[in-house]
Amino acid sequence: VNVDVKLGINKFNVDEDNPHIIVKSQPDMQVMELLTKACPAGLYKKQDDGSVRFDYAGCLECGTCRILGLGSALEKWEYPRGTFGVEYRYG
Ligand code: SF4
């Protein structure tokens, strides 16, 4: 089973007005590059112009980008507010 199928099992309730992760306006691009490979949900996407786009919807709250990027690439990393975020389903 590939990861997209697996991810399809989970349900996301996206807090549209309140991103729980915010990328800095001038992020360290080497770190951003790393995040395109490290995020298990593939939410950091390399663009044709070399920039990296991030969409917090679909975040698995694994904390990988927090460890790798908070301070250098990210200005905020928090768990989503109660009832928002990923709800893991099994089976
Ligand atoms: Fe991706 Fe994990 Fe960061 Fe969420 S916490 S954006 S799933 S690396």
JSON list of C-alpha atoms and ligand atoms in Angstrom, two decimals:
[
{"chain": "A", "resi": 1, "resn": "VAL", "atom": "CA", "xyz": [0.00, 0.00, 0.00]},
{"chain": "A", "resi": 2, "resn": "ASN", "atom": "CA", "xyz": [1.54, 3.33, -0.95]},
{"chain": "A", "resi": 3, "resn": "VAL", "atom": "CA", "xyz": [1.67, 6.32, 1.34]},
{"chain": "A", "resi": 4, "resn": "ASP", "atom": "CA", "xyz": [-1.11, 8.24, -0.44]},
{"chain": "A", "resi": 5, "resn": "VAL", "atom": "CA", "xyz": [-3.48, 5.36, 0.13]},
{"chain": "A", "resi": 6, "resn": "LYS", "atom": "CA", "xyz": [-2.40, 5.17, 3.75]},
{"chain": "A", "resi": 7, "resn": "LEU", "atom": "CA", "xyz": [-2.84, 8.91, 4.17]},
{"chain": "A", "resi": 8, "resn": "GLY", "atom": "CA", "xyz": [-6.31, 8.62, 2.68]},
{"chain": "A", "resi": 9, "resn": "ILE", "atom": "CA", "xyz": [-7.31, 6.69, 5.77]},
{"chain": "A", "resi": 10, "resn": "ASN", "atom": "CA", "xyz": [-6.69, 9.70, 7.97]},
{"chain": "A", "resi": 11, "resn": "LYS", "atom": "CA", "xyz": [-9.10, 12.58, 8.31]},
{"chain": "A", "resi": 12, "resn": "PHE", "atom": "CA", "xyz": [-8.00, 16.19, 8.46]},
{"chain": "A", "resi": 13, "resn": "ASN", "atom": "CA", "xyz": [-9.91, 19.05, 9.95]},
{"chain": "A", "resi": 14, "resn": "VAL", "atom": "CA", "xyz": [-8.06, 22.10, 8.71]},
{"chain": "A", "resi": 15, "resn": "ASP", "atom": "CA", "xyz": [-8.03, 25.25, 10.79]},
{"chain": "A", "resi": 16, "resn": "GLU", "atom": "CA", "xyz": [-8.20, 27.61, 7.80]},
{"chain": "A", "resi": 17, "resn": "ASP", "atom": "CA", "xyz": [-7.67, 30.86, 9.67]},
{"chain": "A", "resi": 18, "resn": "ASN", "atom": "CA", "xyz": [-4.95, 29.72, 11.98]},
{"chain": "A", "resi": 19, "resn": "PRO", "atom": "CA", "xyz": [-2.00, 27.88, 10.43]},
{"chain": "A", "resi": 20, "resn": "HIS", "atom": "CA", "xyz": [-0.21, 25.82, 13.05]},
{"chain": "A", "resi": 21, "resn": "ILE", "atom": "CA", "xyz": [3.02, 25.94, 11.06]},
{"chain": "A", "resi": 22, "resn": "ILE", "atom": "CA", "xyz": [4.34, 29.12, 9.47]},
{"chain": "A", "resi": 23, "resn": "VAL", "atom": "CA", "xyz": [7.33, 29.33, 7.14]},
{"chain": "A", "resi": 24, "resn": "LYS", "atom": "CA", "xyz": [9.57, 32.36, 7.62]},
{"chain": "A", "resi": 25, "resn": "SER", "atom": "CA", "xyz": [9.43, 35.07, 5.01]},
{"chain": "A", "resi": 26, "resn": "GLN", "atom": "CA", "xyz": [13.15, 34.50, 4.37]},
{"chain": "A", "resi": 27, "resn": "PRO", "atom": "CA", "xyz": [13.63, 30.82, 5.18]},
{"chain": "A", "resi": 28, "resn": "ASP", "atom": "CA", "xyz": [16.98, 29.06, 4.97]},
{"chain": "A", "resi": 29, "resn": "MET", "atom": "CA", "xyz": [16.61, 27.49, 1.54]},
{"chain": "A", "resi": 30, "resn": "GLN", "atom": "CA", "xyz": [18.93, 24.59, 2.30]},
{"chain": "A", "resi": 31, "resn": "VAL", "atom": "CA", "xyz": [16.67, 23.64, 5.16]},
{"chain": "A", "resi": 32, "resn": "MET", "atom": "CA", "xyz": [13.58, 24.09, 2.98]},
{"chain": "A", "resi": 33, "resn": "GLU", "atom": "CA", "xyz": [15.17, 21.78, 0.43]},
{"chain": "A", "resi": 34, "resn": "LEU", "atom": "CA", "xyz": [15.71, 19.22, 3.18]},
{"chain": "A", "resi": 35, "resn": "LEU", "atom": "CA", "xyz": [12.09, 19.51, 4.23]},
{"chain": "A", "resi": 36, "resn": "THR", "atom": "CA", "xyz": [10.90, 18.63, 0.72]},
{"chain": "A", "resi": 37, "resn": "LYS", "atom": "CA", "xyz": [12.51, 15.25, 1.33]},
{"chain": "A", "resi": 38, "resn": "ALA", "atom": "CA", "xyz": [11.84, 14.88, 5.04]},
{"chain": "A", "resi": 39, "resn": "CYS", "atom": "CA", "xyz": [8.14, 15.65, 5.40]},
{"chain": "A", "resi": 40, "resn": "PRO", "atom": "CA", "xyz": [6.34, 12.29, 5.28]},
{"chain": "A", "resi": 41, "resn": "ALA", "atom": "CA", "xyz": [3.19, 13.94, 3.93]},
{"chain": "A", "resi": 42, "resn": "GLY", "atom": "CA", "xyz": [5.09, 15.76, 1.13]},
{"chain": "A", "resi": 43, "resn": "LEU", "atom": "CA", "xyz": [3.74, 19.16, 2.12]},
{"chain": "A", "resi": 44, "resn": "TYR", "atom": "CA", "xyz": [6.93, 21.05, 1.22]},
{"chain": "A", "resi": 45, "resn": "LYS", "atom": "CA", "xyz": [6.90, 21.08, -2.57]},
{"chain": "A", "resi": 46, "resn": "LYS", "atom": "CA", "xyz": [9.71, 22.20, -4.81]},
{"chain": "A", "resi": 47, "resn": "GLN", "atom": "CA", "xyz": [8.47, 24.57, -7.49]},
{"chain": "A", "resi": 48, "resn": "ASP", "atom": "CA", "xyz": [9.82, 24.97, -11.00]},
{"chain": "A", "resi": 49, "resn": "ASP", "atom": "CA", "xyz": [11.39, 28.32, -10.09]},
{"chain": "A", "resi": 50, "resn": "GLY", "atom": "CA", "xyz": [13.37, 26.68, -7.28]},
{"chain": "A", "resi": 51, "resn": "SER", "atom": "CA", "xyz": [11.21, 28.00, -4.46]},
{"chain": "A", "resi": 52, "resn": "VAL", "atom": "CA", "xyz": [9.46, 25.67, -2.03]},
{"chain": "A", "resi": 53, "resn": "ARG", "atom": "CA", "xyz": [5.76, 25.89, -1.38]},
{"chain": "A", "resi": 54, "resn": "PHE", "atom": "CA", "xyz": [4.29, 24.71, 1.89]},
{"chain": "A", "resi": 55, "resn": "ASP", "atom": "CA", "xyz": [0.70, 23.82, 2.63]},
{"chain": "A", "resi": 56, "resn": "TYR", "atom": "CA", "xyz": [-0.07, 22.92, 6.21]},
{"chain": "A", "resi": 57, "resn": "ALA", "atom": "CA", "xyz": [-3.31, 21.10, 5.33]},
{"chain": "A", "resi": 58, "resn": "GLY", "atom": "CA", "xyz": [-2.55, 17.39, 5.55]},
{"chain": "A", "resi": 59, "resn": "CYS", "atom": "CA", "xyz": [0.08, 17.72, 8.24]},
{"chain": "A", "resi": 60, "resn": "LEU", "atom": "CA", "xyz": [0.54, 14.53, 10.24]},
{"chain": "A", "resi": 61, "resn": "GLU", "atom": "CA", "xyz": [1.92, 16.44, 13.25]},
{"chain": "A", "resi": 62, "resn": "CYS", "atom": "CA", "xyz": [4.99, 14.23, 13.21]},
{"chain": "A", "resi": 63, "resn": "GLY", "atom": "CA", "xyz": [7.28, 17.08, 14.32]},
{"chain": "A", "resi": 64, "resn": "THR", "atom": "CA", "xyz": [10.01, 16.36, 11.76]},
{"chain": "A", "resi": 65, "resn": "CYS", "atom": "CA", "xyz": [9.99, 19.85, 10.29]},
{"chain": "A", "resi": 66, "resn": "ARG", "atom": "CA", "xyz": [9.91, 21.32, 13.78]},
{"chain": "A", "resi": 67, "resn": "ILE", "atom": "CA", "xyz": [13.15, 19.54, 14.64]},
{"chain": "A", "resi": 68, "resn": "LEU", "atom": "CA", "xyz": [14.82, 20.30, 11.31]},
{"chain": "A", "resi": 69, "resn": "GLY", "atom": "CA", "xyz": [13.52, 23.76, 10.61]},
{"chain": "A", "resi": 70, "resn": "LEU", "atom": "CA", "xyz": [12.19, 25.71, 13.57]},
{"chain": "A", "resi": 71, "resn": "GLY", "atom": "CA", "xyz": [14.23, 28.90, 13.78]},
{"chain": "A", "resi": 72, "resn": "SER", "atom": "CA", "xyz": [15.97, 28.56, 10.43]},
{"chain": "A", "resi": 73, "resn": "ALA", "atom": "CA", "xyz": [13.07, 27.94, 8.07]},
{"chain": "A", "resi": 74, "resn": "LEU", "atom": "CA", "xyz": [9.97, 28.04, 10.26]},
{"chain": "A", "resi": 75, "resn": "GLU", "atom": "CA", "xyz": [8.84, 30.81, 12.53]},
{"chain": "A", "resi": 76, "resn": "LYS", "atom": "CA", "xyz": [6.08, 28.83, 14.17]},
{"chain": "A", "resi": 77, "resn": "TRP", "atom": "CA", "xyz": [5.35, 25.19, 14.87]},
{"chain": "A", "resi": 78, "resn": "GLU", "atom": "CA", "xyz": [2.52, 24.30, 17.20]},
{"chain": "A", "resi": 79, "resn": "TYR", "atom": "CA", "xyz": [0.05, 21.50, 17.42]},
{"chain": "A", "resi": 80, "resn": "PRO", "atom": "CA", "xyz": [-3.29, 22.49, 15.89]},
{"chain": "A", "resi": 81, "resn": "ARG", "atom": "CA", "xyz": [-5.91, 23.86, 18.25]},
{"chain": "A", "resi": 82, "resn": "GLY", "atom": "CA", "xyz": [-8.18, 21.26, 19.86]},
{"chain": "A", "resi": 83, "resn": "THR", "atom": "CA", "xyz": [-10.49, 19.45, 17.38]},
{"chain": "A", "resi": 84, "resn": "PHE", "atom": "CA", "xyz": [-8.33, 20.61, 14.48]},
{"chain": "A", "resi": 85, "resn": "GLY", "atom": "CA", "xyz": [-5.61, 18.64, 12.78]},
{"chain": "A", "resi": 86, "resn": "VAL", "atom": "CA", "xyz": [-5.21, 15.02, 11.88]},
{"chain": "A", "resi": 87, "resn": "GLU", "atom": "CA", "xyz": [-7.40, 12.30, 13.27]},
{"chain": "A", "resi": 88, "resn": "TYR", "atom": "CA", "xyz": [-5.72, 8.95, 12.85]},
{"chain": "A", "resi": 89, "resn": "ARG", "atom": "CA", "xyz": [-7.84, 6.05, 11.75]},
{"chain": "A", "resi": 90, "resn": "TYR", "atom": "CA", "xyz": [-6.77, 2.47, 11.74]},
{"chain": "A", "resi": 91, "resn": "GLY", "atom": "CA", "xyz": [-8.01, -0.41, 9.67]},
{"chain": "B", "resi": 1, "resn": "SF4", "atom": "FE1", "xyz": [5.25, 17.41, 7.42]},
{"chain": "B", "resi": 1, "resn": "SF4", "atom": "FE2", "xyz": [5.53, 16.34, 9.84]},
{"chain": "B", "resi": 1, "resn": "SF4", "atom": "FE3", "xyz": [6.09, 18.93, 9.43]},
{"chain": "B", "resi": 1, "resn": "SF4", "atom": "FE4", "xyz": [3.59, 18.08, 9.39]},
{"chain": "B", "resi": 1, "resn": "SF4", "atom": "S1", "xyz": [4.97, 18.07, 11.16]},
{"chain": "B", "resi": 1, "resn": "SF4", "atom": "S2", "xyz": [4.52, 19.47, 7.90]},
{"chain": "B", "resi": 1, "resn": "SF4", "atom": "S3", "xyz": [3.80, 16.07, 8.45]},
{"chain": "B", "resi": 1, "resn": "SF4", "atom": "S4", "xyz": [7.19, 17.19, 8.56]}
]
